[in-house]
Amino acid sequence: MTSIKNMAVSFQKINDQPPLVHHITNVVTVNDCANVTLALGGRPVMADSPEEAGEMVSMASSLVINIGTLHANSSKAMINAGLKANERGIPIIFDPVGVGATEYRKKTADYLLKKLRCSVICGNMSEMMAIAGEKTQARGVDSGDSMASAKKLASGLAAKLGATIAITGPRDVVSDGERTVSVANGHPMLANVTGTGCMTNSLIGVFAGSGNSPFDAAVAGIAAMGLAGEKAYQALCEGEGVGTFKVRLFDALSTLTPEEWQKGVQIY
Amino acid sequence: MTSIKNMAVSFQKINDQPPLVHHITNVVTVNDCANVTLALGGRPVMADSPEEAGEMVSMASSLVINIGTLHANSSKAMINAGLKANERGIPIIFDPVGVGATEYRKKTADYLLKKLRCSVICGNMSEMMAIAGEKTQARGVDSGDSMASAKKLASGLAAKLGATIAITGPRDVVSDGERTVSVANGHPMLANVTGTGCMTNSLIGVFAGSGNSPFDAAVAGIAAMGLAGEKAYQALCEGEGVGTFKVRLFDALSTLTPEEWQKGVQIY
Amino acid sequence: MTSIKNMAVSFQKINDQPPLVHHITNVVTVNDCANVTLALGGRPVMADSPEEAGEMVSMASSLVINIGTLHANSSKAMINAGLKANERGIPIIFDPVGVGATEYRKKTADYLLKKLRCSVICGNMSEMMAIAGEKTQARGVDSGDSMASAKKLASGLAAKLGATIAITGPRDVVSDGERTVSVANGHPMLANVTGTGCMTNSLIGVFAGSGNSPFDAAVAGIAAMGLAGEKAYQALCEGEGVGTFKVRLFDALSTLTPEEWQKGVQIY
């Protein structure tokens, strides 16, 4: 099981040597992904053209790829950057947004997974079922599937793909094929802000980029987003809604202390 | 005239079966459009590549197209998705951002209107005049024209195009060619946040995607944004400006009650 | 030296005749750039396709180009719009984001500077050293270089390129080759929000678009962002972090008075 104490240590590492997290991501949530990276202490860079993605990733600590608004050019950039990241041992975090929704996403995701070795793949239940080749009840980029078999799916996929698999939902599941844990942090309001899944992948990128194992990074990124969601909700006043909740989410990530972390994370 | 009571009912419908609102929109306000869709209870999906837009829209409840940052690829995606939407009876909401500002936008908008049957077209006075082929005083994406003839323009265009026409401004006008109403909600500060027009189209997409007629959806979407603007302004404290106003706008949309709605909307 | 009194006057000019600031910029911070433009009293337009950028800029008061997420298409749009801006005497503000990080950015920036006459070039120390052809310690889009020689670099580059050079950092430097000043406003938290550099260029675009000289516009834009950062930080309460800070930044820009300006700006 993940050592929560090690997680506390990794906050210090982020501050001592801020990891540069290269993103090739969607246009919907790219600003939020950059800002959560900064909030947790990392440094973001978002170069997404095939002409430069490979060169840019060479100086990065981790690479986050996200197919939320996929284009021919961005998928080329993902391949170029991903191959260079693999060559240099830079961890890749893959967020297969809406992979089950269209043929185009499925084919691209399959191609990315064939060409690249990903350290972490993190998405919702429908996305992970689609990655596994199962039929899903996805609706757009939202999951429509029960998480009853999430642990089995995660550990099976992890073993098959040689990656840490993280499935987000009311209760998140993380597995590297040998160890499988649940993370019980979070708040339902997180689903009412666009891109909290994307942002979780950025947080995983920050943890993976500062020397944590893929498994630890995935647990830590997911727990950090969950804890921030809890703190953000608690800070809401009468009459405040999702607008303030989103602001408080960034506040919470930027003020999260190792003490709050150790006290708050719920990993089983 | 629109029945305000029916509008109240439609809030319940949104909650009971959240409509999936597919957007092909601009990169400036895409995040805000997704977030207002969520705030009102819908679910957004923003796939904008020609390779998948047609497939993605098939599972959607409505389609919002917006030419704010138009490209060759996104206009192809709009056509692909629009044709599929028409085939399936999925309502299309068209936001002709800055259509009078360049030849490229005008030609693209004309082509979209020729190829697609739109349910609602919603923009500012200069945009609607440009759609009608009149000379305008537009400056970039802002209107520079008087709304004195807005009702006439709206009802004429509605009859000609077979669509509901909504013209936003200090006093909004909506017409389906037979009925023409004014909506008097709103606050001047809405013009100081980028994308409130785009977001209004997203709200119309939510209402149209949950079973309201194009006319009712246009009135409801416009009134919801106006009411939210009023609430957001009232919630401002000393020293707060457009940053907080924008946050409060999302708060207001996410906490809007049928009671506030029925009490607050001003439709003539 | 810059006359602070003139700066106060220029606020009035912005209100009397809001300048239209055309941006061709990156997808990460494009929404924030539009919103700071509005917050200061300008009007933004963000058309970035080669098909229309030249036509759109013709009605603009200034043009901001930013290579933060550079693509083949956007660089064509920058050339088209830039040539037209030069032809019409519309000032160009150039933000060479991450120019030292990849060959692609360096070549594009060199090409833009060869083809276009820029009024202001504003970036961080590493970016300006890269523009000057020096080796840098840049890491992604962040500077890794000391500002010890910033004044010399700025005045040398200004003379060589015939542009106002602004180097942002803990203490900003602005030179037109004859006059060189430091701006001491700002707060370290500005570095924890993505895009404050991009937004500064938008503010310069607003000032340059309302009749200020390139030098005055650069000083004013930089000082306005710095002052807003100070005000935003002062307004933070216990438990608030970068989320609220960013909101307060927009608040501060939208409520900045000539009196606060004259009292607060620190230009040496």
mmCIF file with all atom_site columns, C-alpha atoms in Angstrom, chain B residues 7-170:
data_model
loop_
_atom_site.group_PDB
_atom_site.id
_atom_site.type_symbol
_atom_site.label_atom_id
_atom_site.label_alt_id
_atom_site.label_comp_id
_atom_site.label_asym_id
_atom_site.label_entity_id
_atom_site.label_seq_id
_atom_site.pdbx_PDB_ins_code
_atom_site.Cartn_x
_atom_site.Cartn_y
_atom_site.Cartn_z
_atom_site.occupancy
_atom_site.B_iso_or_equiv
_atom_site.pdbx_formal_charge
_atom_site.auth_seq_id
_atom_site.auth_comp_id
_atom_site.auth_asym_id
_atom_site.auth_atom_id
_atom_site.pdbx_PDB_model_num
ATOM 1   C CA . MET B 1 7   ? -40.114 27.668 -18.241 1.00 0.00 ? 7   MET B CA 1
ATOM 2   C CA . ALA B 1 8   ? -40.148 26.742 -14.594 1.00 0.00 ? 8   ALA B CA 1
ATOM 3   C CA . VAL B 1 9   ? -41.098 23.222 -15.566 1.00 0.00 ? 9   VAL B CA 1
ATOM 4   C CA . SER B 1 10  ? -38.180 22.960 -17.948 1.00 0.00 ? 10  SER B CA 1
ATOM 5   C CA . PHE B 1 11  ? -35.684 23.381 -15.110 1.00 0.00 ? 11  PHE B CA 1
ATOM 6   C CA . GLN B 1 12  ? -37.005 20.145 -13.685 1.00 0.00 ? 12  GLN B CA 1
ATOM 7   C CA . LYS B 1 13  ? -36.593 18.426 -17.031 1.00 0.00 ? 13  LYS B CA 1
ATOM 8   C CA . ILE B 1 14  ? -32.942 19.485 -17.189 1.00 0.00 ? 14  ILE B CA 1
ATOM 9   C CA . ASN B 1 15  ? -32.309 17.926 -13.807 1.00 0.00 ? 15  ASN B CA 1
ATOM 10  C CA . ASP B 1 16  ? -34.247 14.770 -14.553 1.00 0.00 ? 16  ASP B CA 1
ATOM 11  C CA . GLN B 1 17  ? -32.409 14.043 -17.780 1.00 0.00 ? 17  GLN B CA 1
ATOM 12  C CA . PRO B 1 18  ? -29.413 16.318 -18.280 1.00 0.00 ? 18  PRO B CA 1
ATOM 13  C CA . PRO B 1 19  ? -29.135 17.223 -21.957 1.00 0.00 ? 19  PRO B CA 1
ATOM 14  C CA . LEU B 1 20  ? -25.793 16.633 -23.671 1.00 0.00 ? 20  LEU B CA 1
ATOM 15  C CA . VAL B 1 21  ? -24.901 19.866 -25.465 1.00 0.00 ? 21  VAL B CA 1
ATOM 16  C CA . HIS B 1 22  ? -22.340 19.434 -28.235 1.00 0.00 ? 22  HIS B CA 1
ATOM 17  C CA . HIS B 1 23  ? -20.378 22.610 -28.988 1.00 0.00 ? 23  HIS B CA 1
ATOM 18  C CA . ILE B 1 24  ? -18.179 23.503 -31.903 1.00 0.00 ? 24  ILE B CA 1
ATOM 19  C CA . THR B 1 25  ? -17.025 26.849 -30.715 1.00 0.00 ? 25  THR B CA 1
ATOM 20  C CA . ASN B 1 26  ? -14.188 29.333 -30.344 1.00 0.00 ? 26  ASN B CA 1
ATOM 21  C CA . VAL B 1 27  ? -11.038 28.885 -28.253 1.00 0.00 ? 27  VAL B CA 1
ATOM 22  C CA . VAL B 1 28  ? -11.599 32.126 -26.321 1.00 0.00 ? 28  VAL B CA 1
ATOM 23  C CA . THR B 1 29  ? -14.710 31.188 -24.374 1.00 0.00 ? 29  THR B CA 1
ATOM 24  C CA . VAL B 1 30  ? -14.896 27.401 -24.749 1.00 0.00 ? 30  VAL B CA 1
ATOM 25  C CA . ASN B 1 31  ? -14.184 26.767 -21.076 1.00 0.00 ? 31  ASN B CA 1
ATOM 26  C CA . ASP B 1 32  ? -16.850 29.221 -19.948 1.00 0.00 ? 32  ASP B CA 1
ATOM 27  C CA . CYS B 1 33  ? -19.363 27.675 -22.351 1.00 0.00 ? 33  CYS B CA 1
ATOM 28  C CA . ALA B 1 34  ? -18.714 24.239 -20.882 1.00 0.00 ? 34  ALA B CA 1
ATOM 29  C CA . ASN B 1 35  ? -19.042 25.598 -17.362 1.00 0.00 ? 35  ASN B CA 1
ATOM 30  C CA . VAL B 1 36  ? -22.337 27.453 -17.892 1.00 0.00 ? 36  VAL B CA 1
ATOM 31  C CA . THR B 1 37  ? -23.736 24.314 -19.488 1.00 0.00 ? 37  THR B CA 1
ATOM 32  C CA . LEU B 1 38  ? -22.843 22.416 -16.311 1.00 0.00 ? 38  LEU B CA 1
ATOM 33  C CA . ALA B 1 39  ? -24.025 25.250 -14.076 1.00 0.00 ? 39  ALA B CA 1
ATOM 34  C CA . LEU B 1 40  ? -27.514 25.062 -15.572 1.00 0.00 ? 40  LEU B CA 1
ATOM 35  C CA . GLY B 1 41  ? -27.586 21.260 -15.283 1.00 0.00 ? 41  GLY B CA 1
ATOM 36  C CA . GLY B 1 42  ? -26.586 20.180 -18.789 1.00 0.00 ? 42  GLY B CA 1
ATOM 37  C CA . ARG B 1 43  ? -23.529 18.192 -19.829 1.00 0.00 ? 43  ARG B CA 1
ATOM 38  C CA . PRO B 1 44  ? -21.105 19.714 -22.351 1.00 0.00 ? 44  PRO B CA 1
ATOM 39  C CA . VAL B 1 45  ? -19.005 18.024 -25.018 1.00 0.00 ? 45  VAL B CA 1
ATOM 40  C CA . MET B 1 46  ? -16.788 20.170 -27.244 1.00 0.00 ? 46  MET B CA 1
ATOM 41  C CA . ALA B 1 47  ? -15.405 17.870 -29.990 1.00 0.00 ? 47  ALA B CA 1
ATOM 42  C CA . ASP B 1 48  ? -14.476 20.160 -32.889 1.00 0.00 ? 48  ASP B CA 1
ATOM 43  C CA . SER B 1 49  ? -12.509 18.127 -35.417 1.00 0.00 ? 49  SER B CA 1
ATOM 44  C CA . PRO B 1 50  ? -14.136 17.145 -38.719 1.00 0.00 ? 50  PRO B CA 1
ATOM 45  C CA . GLU B 1 51  ? -13.087 13.536 -38.115 1.00 0.00 ? 51  GLU B CA 1
ATOM 46  C CA . GLU B 1 52  ? -15.450 13.043 -35.211 1.00 0.00 ? 52  GLU B CA 1
ATOM 47  C CA . ALA B 1 53  ? -17.915 15.940 -34.957 1.00 0.00 ? 53  ALA B CA 1
ATOM 48  C CA . GLY B 1 54  ? -20.587 14.082 -36.909 1.00 0.00 ? 54  GLY B CA 1
ATOM 49  C CA . GLU B 1 55  ? -20.324 10.961 -34.794 1.00 0.00 ? 55  GLU B CA 1
ATOM 50  C CA . MET B 1 56  ? -20.202 12.895 -31.530 1.00 0.00 ? 56  MET B CA 1
ATOM 51  C CA . VAL B 1 57  ? -23.330 14.907 -32.226 1.00 0.00 ? 57  VAL B CA 1
ATOM 52  C CA . SER B 1 58  ? -25.348 11.746 -32.793 1.00 0.00 ? 58  SER B CA 1
ATOM 53  C CA . MET B 1 59  ? -25.566 11.152 -29.056 1.00 0.00 ? 59  MET B CA 1
ATOM 54  C CA . ALA B 1 60  ? -26.183 14.824 -28.231 1.00 0.00 ? 60  ALA B CA 1
ATOM 55  C CA . SER B 1 61  ? -29.409 16.608 -27.288 1.00 0.00 ? 61  SER B CA 1
ATOM 56  C CA . SER B 1 62  ? -28.483 19.822 -29.084 1.00 0.00 ? 62  SER B CA 1
ATOM 57  C CA . LEU B 1 63  ? -25.648 21.363 -31.087 1.00 0.00 ? 63  LEU B CA 1
ATOM 58  C CA . VAL B 1 64  ? -24.184 24.840 -30.554 1.00 0.00 ? 64  VAL B CA 1
ATOM 59  C CA . ILE B 1 65  ? -22.024 26.246 -33.345 1.00 0.00 ? 65  ILE B CA 1
ATOM 60  C CA . ASN B 1 66  ? -20.072 29.469 -32.909 1.00 0.00 ? 66  ASN B CA 1
ATOM 61  C CA . ILE B 1 67  ? -17.712 31.137 -35.388 1.00 0.00 ? 67  ILE B CA 1
ATOM 62  C CA . GLY B 1 68  ? -15.775 33.250 -32.854 1.00 0.00 ? 68  GLY B CA 1
ATOM 63  C CA . THR B 1 69  ? -12.387 31.874 -33.915 1.00 0.00 ? 69  THR B CA 1
ATOM 64  C CA . LEU B 1 70  ? -13.194 30.265 -37.219 1.00 0.00 ? 70  LEU B CA 1
ATOM 65  C CA . HIS B 1 71  ? -10.806 27.919 -39.044 1.00 0.00 ? 71  HIS B CA 1
ATOM 66  C CA . ALA B 1 72  ? -11.020 25.768 -42.141 1.00 0.00 ? 72  ALA B CA 1
ATOM 67  C CA . ASN B 1 73  ? -11.142 22.662 -39.950 1.00 0.00 ? 73  ASN B CA 1
ATOM 68  C CA . SER B 1 74  ? -13.754 23.898 -37.530 1.00 0.00 ? 74  SER B CA 1
ATOM 69  C CA . SER B 1 75  ? -16.071 25.022 -40.324 1.00 0.00 ? 75  SER B CA 1
ATOM 70  C CA . LYS B 1 76  ? -15.829 21.515 -41.802 1.00 0.00 ? 76  LYS B CA 1
ATOM 71  C CA . ALA B 1 77  ? -16.663 20.123 -38.372 1.00 0.00 ? 77  ALA B CA 1
ATOM 72  C CA . MET B 1 78  ? -19.686 22.430 -38.168 1.00 0.00 ? 78  MET B CA 1
ATOM 73  C CA . ILE B 1 79  ? -20.986 21.191 -41.510 1.00 0.00 ? 79  ILE B CA 1
ATOM 74  C CA . ASN B 1 80  ? -20.411 17.524 -40.625 1.00 0.00 ? 80  ASN B CA 1
ATOM 75  C CA . ALA B 1 81  ? -22.055 17.856 -37.241 1.00 0.00 ? 81  ALA B CA 1
ATOM 76  C CA . GLY B 1 82  ? -24.821 20.107 -38.520 1.00 0.00 ? 82  GLY B CA 1
ATOM 77  C CA . LEU B 1 83  ? -25.877 17.768 -41.308 1.00 0.00 ? 83  LEU B CA 1
ATOM 78  C CA . LYS B 1 84  ? -26.002 14.876 -38.888 1.00 0.00 ? 84  LYS B CA 1
ATOM 79  C CA . ALA B 1 85  ? -27.967 16.977 -36.384 1.00 0.00 ? 85  ALA B CA 1
ATOM 80  C CA . ASN B 1 86  ? -30.520 17.901 -39.067 1.00 0.00 ? 86  ASN B CA 1
ATOM 81  C CA . GLU B 1 87  ? -30.803 14.249 -40.081 1.00 0.00 ? 87  GLU B CA 1
ATOM 82  C CA . ARG B 1 88  ? -31.526 13.239 -36.492 1.00 0.00 ? 88  ARG B CA 1
ATOM 83  C CA . GLY B 1 89  ? -33.753 16.166 -35.551 1.00 0.00 ? 89  GLY B CA 1
ATOM 84  C CA . ILE B 1 90  ? -31.258 17.537 -33.036 1.00 0.00 ? 90  ILE B CA 1
ATOM 85  C CA . PRO B 1 91  ? -31.742 21.316 -32.666 1.00 0.00 ? 91  PRO B CA 1
ATOM 86  C CA . ILE B 1 92  ? -28.911 23.564 -33.842 1.00 0.00 ? 92  ILE B CA 1
ATOM 87  C CA . ILE B 1 93  ? -28.141 26.864 -32.106 1.00 0.00 ? 93  ILE B CA 1
ATOM 88  C CA . PHE B 1 94  ? -25.997 29.154 -34.239 1.00 0.00 ? 94  PHE B CA 1
ATOM 89  C CA . ASP B 1 95  ? -23.982 32.053 -32.809 1.00 0.00 ? 95  ASP B CA 1
ATOM 90  C CA . PRO B 1 96  ? -22.665 34.123 -35.747 1.00 0.00 ? 96  PRO B CA 1
ATOM 91  C CA . VAL B 1 97  ? -19.901 35.868 -33.777 1.00 0.00 ? 97  VAL B CA 1
ATOM 92  C CA . GLY B 1 98  ? -18.477 38.876 -35.617 1.00 0.00 ? 98  GLY B CA 1
ATOM 93  C CA . VAL B 1 99  ? -20.080 37.753 -38.868 1.00 0.00 ? 99  VAL B CA 1
ATOM 94  C CA . GLY B 1 100 ? -20.008 41.259 -40.336 1.00 0.00 ? 100 GLY B CA 1
ATOM 95  C CA . ALA B 1 101 ? -16.369 41.843 -39.473 1.00 0.00 ? 101 ALA B CA 1
ATOM 96  C CA . THR B 1 102 ? -14.693 39.854 -42.272 1.00 0.00 ? 102 THR B CA 1
ATOM 97  C CA . GLU B 1 103 ? -15.522 38.359 -45.654 1.00 0.00 ? 103 GLU B CA 1
ATOM 98  C CA . TYR B 1 104 ? -14.405 34.962 -44.392 1.00 0.00 ? 104 TYR B CA 1
ATOM 99  C CA . ARG B 1 105 ? -16.950 34.932 -41.577 1.00 0.00 ? 105 ARG B CA 1
ATOM 100 C CA . LYS B 1 106 ? -19.710 36.227 -43.832 1.00 0.00 ? 106 LYS B CA 1
ATOM 101 C CA . LYS B 1 107 ? -19.100 33.570 -46.482 1.00 0.00 ? 107 LYS B CA 1
ATOM 102 C CA . THR B 1 108 ? -18.861 30.812 -43.918 1.00 0.00 ? 108 THR B CA 1
ATOM 103 C CA . ALA B 1 109 ? -22.026 31.910 -42.149 1.00 0.00 ? 109 ALA B CA 1
ATOM 104 C CA . ASP B 1 110 ? -23.897 32.127 -45.460 1.00 0.00 ? 110 ASP B CA 1
ATOM 105 C CA . TYR B 1 111 ? -22.701 28.647 -46.360 1.00 0.00 ? 111 TYR B CA 1
ATOM 106 C CA . LEU B 1 112 ? -23.703 27.232 -42.963 1.00 0.00 ? 112 LEU B CA 1
ATOM 107 C CA . LEU B 1 113 ? -27.153 28.808 -43.241 1.00 0.00 ? 113 LEU B CA 1
ATOM 108 C CA . LYS B 1 114 ? -27.559 27.440 -46.753 1.00 0.00 ? 114 LYS B CA 1
ATOM 109 C CA . LYS B 1 115 ? -26.554 23.897 -45.807 1.00 0.00 ? 115 LYS B CA 1
ATOM 110 C CA . LEU B 1 116 ? -28.089 23.629 -42.335 1.00 0.00 ? 116 LEU B CA 1
ATOM 111 C CA . ARG B 1 117 ? -31.512 24.223 -40.810 1.00 0.00 ? 117 ARG B CA 1
ATOM 112 C CA . CYS B 1 118 ? -30.850 26.104 -37.578 1.00 0.00 ? 118 CYS B CA 1
ATOM 113 C CA . SER B 1 119 ? -33.417 26.176 -34.790 1.00 0.00 ? 119 SER B CA 1
ATOM 114 C CA . VAL B 1 120 ? -32.100 29.328 -33.146 1.00 0.00 ? 120 VAL B CA 1
ATOM 115 C CA . ILE B 1 121 ? -29.736 32.040 -34.367 1.00 0.00 ? 121 ILE B CA 1
ATOM 116 C CA . CYS B 1 122 ? -28.634 34.303 -31.560 1.00 0.00 ? 122 CYS B CA 1
ATOM 117 C CA . GLY B 1 123 ? -26.271 37.253 -31.819 1.00 0.00 ? 123 GLY B CA 1
ATOM 118 C CA . ASN B 1 124 ? -25.987 41.003 -31.363 1.00 0.00 ? 124 ASN B CA 1
ATOM 119 C CA . MET B 1 125 ? -27.613 43.685 -33.552 1.00 0.00 ? 125 MET B CA 1
ATOM 120 C CA . SER B 1 126 ? -24.677 44.122 -35.934 1.00 0.00 ? 126 SER B CA 1
ATOM 121 C CA . GLU B 1 127 ? -24.378 40.362 -36.393 1.00 0.00 ? 127 GLU B CA 1
ATOM 122 C CA . MET B 1 128 ? -28.045 39.979 -37.214 1.00 0.00 ? 128 MET B CA 1
ATOM 123 C CA . MET B 1 129 ? -27.955 42.891 -39.628 1.00 0.00 ? 129 MET B CA 1
ATOM 124 C CA . ALA B 1 130 ? -24.998 41.259 -41.368 1.00 0.00 ? 130 ALA B CA 1
ATOM 125 C CA . ILE B 1 131 ? -26.924 37.975 -41.567 1.00 0.00 ? 131 ILE B CA 1
ATOM 126 C CA . ALA B 1 132 ? -29.743 39.939 -43.170 1.00 0.00 ? 132 ALA B CA 1
ATOM 127 C CA . GLY B 1 133 ? -27.305 41.394 -45.694 1.00 0.00 ? 133 GLY B CA 1
ATOM 128 C CA . GLU B 1 134 ? -27.413 44.938 -44.298 1.00 0.00 ? 134 GLU B CA 1
ATOM 129 C CA . LYS B 1 135 ? -24.427 47.228 -43.808 1.00 0.00 ? 135 LYS B CA 1
ATOM 130 C CA . THR B 1 136 ? -23.345 47.404 -40.157 1.00 0.00 ? 136 THR B CA 1
ATOM 131 C CA . GLN B 1 137 ? -21.276 49.484 -37.769 1.00 0.00 ? 137 GLN B CA 1
ATOM 132 C CA . ALA B 1 138 ? -19.761 46.383 -36.174 1.00 0.00 ? 138 ALA B CA 1
ATOM 133 C CA . ARG B 1 139 ? -16.355 46.771 -34.605 1.00 0.00 ? 139 ARG B CA 1
ATOM 134 C CA . GLY B 1 140 ? -14.661 43.389 -34.297 1.00 0.00 ? 140 GLY B CA 1
ATOM 135 C CA . VAL B 1 141 ? -17.140 41.162 -32.511 1.00 0.00 ? 141 VAL B CA 1
ATOM 136 C CA . ASP B 1 142 ? -18.989 44.068 -30.869 1.00 0.00 ? 142 ASP B CA 1
ATOM 137 C CA . SER B 1 143 ? -22.176 45.634 -32.116 1.00 0.00 ? 143 SER B CA 1
ATOM 138 C CA . GLY B 1 144 ? -22.099 49.250 -33.177 1.00 0.00 ? 144 GLY B CA 1
ATOM 139 C CA . ASP B 1 145 ? -25.715 49.510 -34.327 1.00 0.00 ? 145 ASP B CA 1
ATOM 140 C CA . SER B 1 146 ? -28.878 50.884 -32.785 1.00 0.00 ? 146 SER B CA 1
ATOM 141 C CA . MET B 1 147 ? -31.517 48.347 -31.773 1.00 0.00 ? 147 MET B CA 1
ATOM 142 C CA . ALA B 1 148 ? -34.404 50.588 -32.796 1.00 0.00 ? 148 ALA B CA 1
ATOM 143 C CA . SER B 1 149 ? -35.407 48.222 -35.582 1.00 0.00 ? 149 SER B CA 1
ATOM 144 C CA . ALA B 1 150 ? -34.526 44.998 -33.721 1.00 0.00 ? 150 ALA B CA 1
ATOM 145 C CA . LYS B 1 151 ? -38.077 43.645 -33.524 1.00 0.00 ? 151 LYS B CA 1
ATOM 146 C CA . LYS B 1 152 ? -38.687 44.173 -37.206 1.00 0.00 ? 152 LYS B CA 1
ATOM 147 C CA . LEU B 1 153 ? -35.336 42.668 -38.120 1.00 0.00 ? 153 LEU B CA 1
ATOM 148 C CA . ALA B 1 154 ? -35.911 39.648 -35.861 1.00 0.00 ? 154 ALA B CA 1
ATOM 149 C CA . SER B 1 155 ? -39.385 38.828 -37.126 1.00 0.00 ? 155 SER B CA 1
ATOM 150 C CA . GLY B 1 156 ? -38.390 39.365 -40.744 1.00 0.00 ? 156 GLY B CA 1
ATOM 151 C CA . LEU B 1 157 ? -35.289 37.177 -40.483 1.00 0.00 ? 157 LEU B CA 1
ATOM 152 C CA . ALA B 1 158 ? -37.218 34.536 -38.550 1.00 0.00 ? 158 ALA B CA 1
ATOM 153 C CA . ALA B 1 159 ? -39.811 34.281 -41.294 1.00 0.00 ? 159 ALA B CA 1
ATOM 154 C CA . LYS B 1 160 ? -37.163 34.235 -44.002 1.00 0.00 ? 160 LYS B CA 1
ATOM 155 C CA . LEU B 1 161 ? -34.877 31.644 -42.396 1.00 0.00 ? 161 LEU B CA 1
ATOM 156 C CA . GLY B 1 162 ? -37.501 29.534 -40.648 1.00 0.00 ? 162 GLY B CA 1
ATOM 157 C CA . ALA B 1 163 ? -35.609 29.876 -37.383 1.00 0.00 ? 163 ALA B CA 1
ATOM 158 C CA . THR B 1 164 ? -36.044 31.608 -34.067 1.00 0.00 ? 164 THR B CA 1
ATOM 159 C CA . ILE B 1 165 ? -33.990 34.805 -34.129 1.00 0.00 ? 165 ILE B CA 1
ATOM 160 C CA . ALA B 1 166 ? -32.623 36.226 -30.894 1.00 0.00 ? 166 ALA B CA 1
ATOM 161 C CA . ILE B 1 167 ? -30.942 39.622 -30.835 1.00 0.00 ? 167 ILE B CA 1
ATOM 162 C CA . THR B 1 168 ? -29.021 40.381 -27.662 1.00 0.00 ? 168 THR B CA 1
ATOM 163 C CA . GLY B 1 169 ? -28.404 43.859 -26.330 1.00 0.00 ? 169 GLY B CA 1
ATOM 164 C CA . PRO B 1 170 ? -29.525 46.201 -23.545 1.00 0.00 ? 170 PRO B CA 1
#
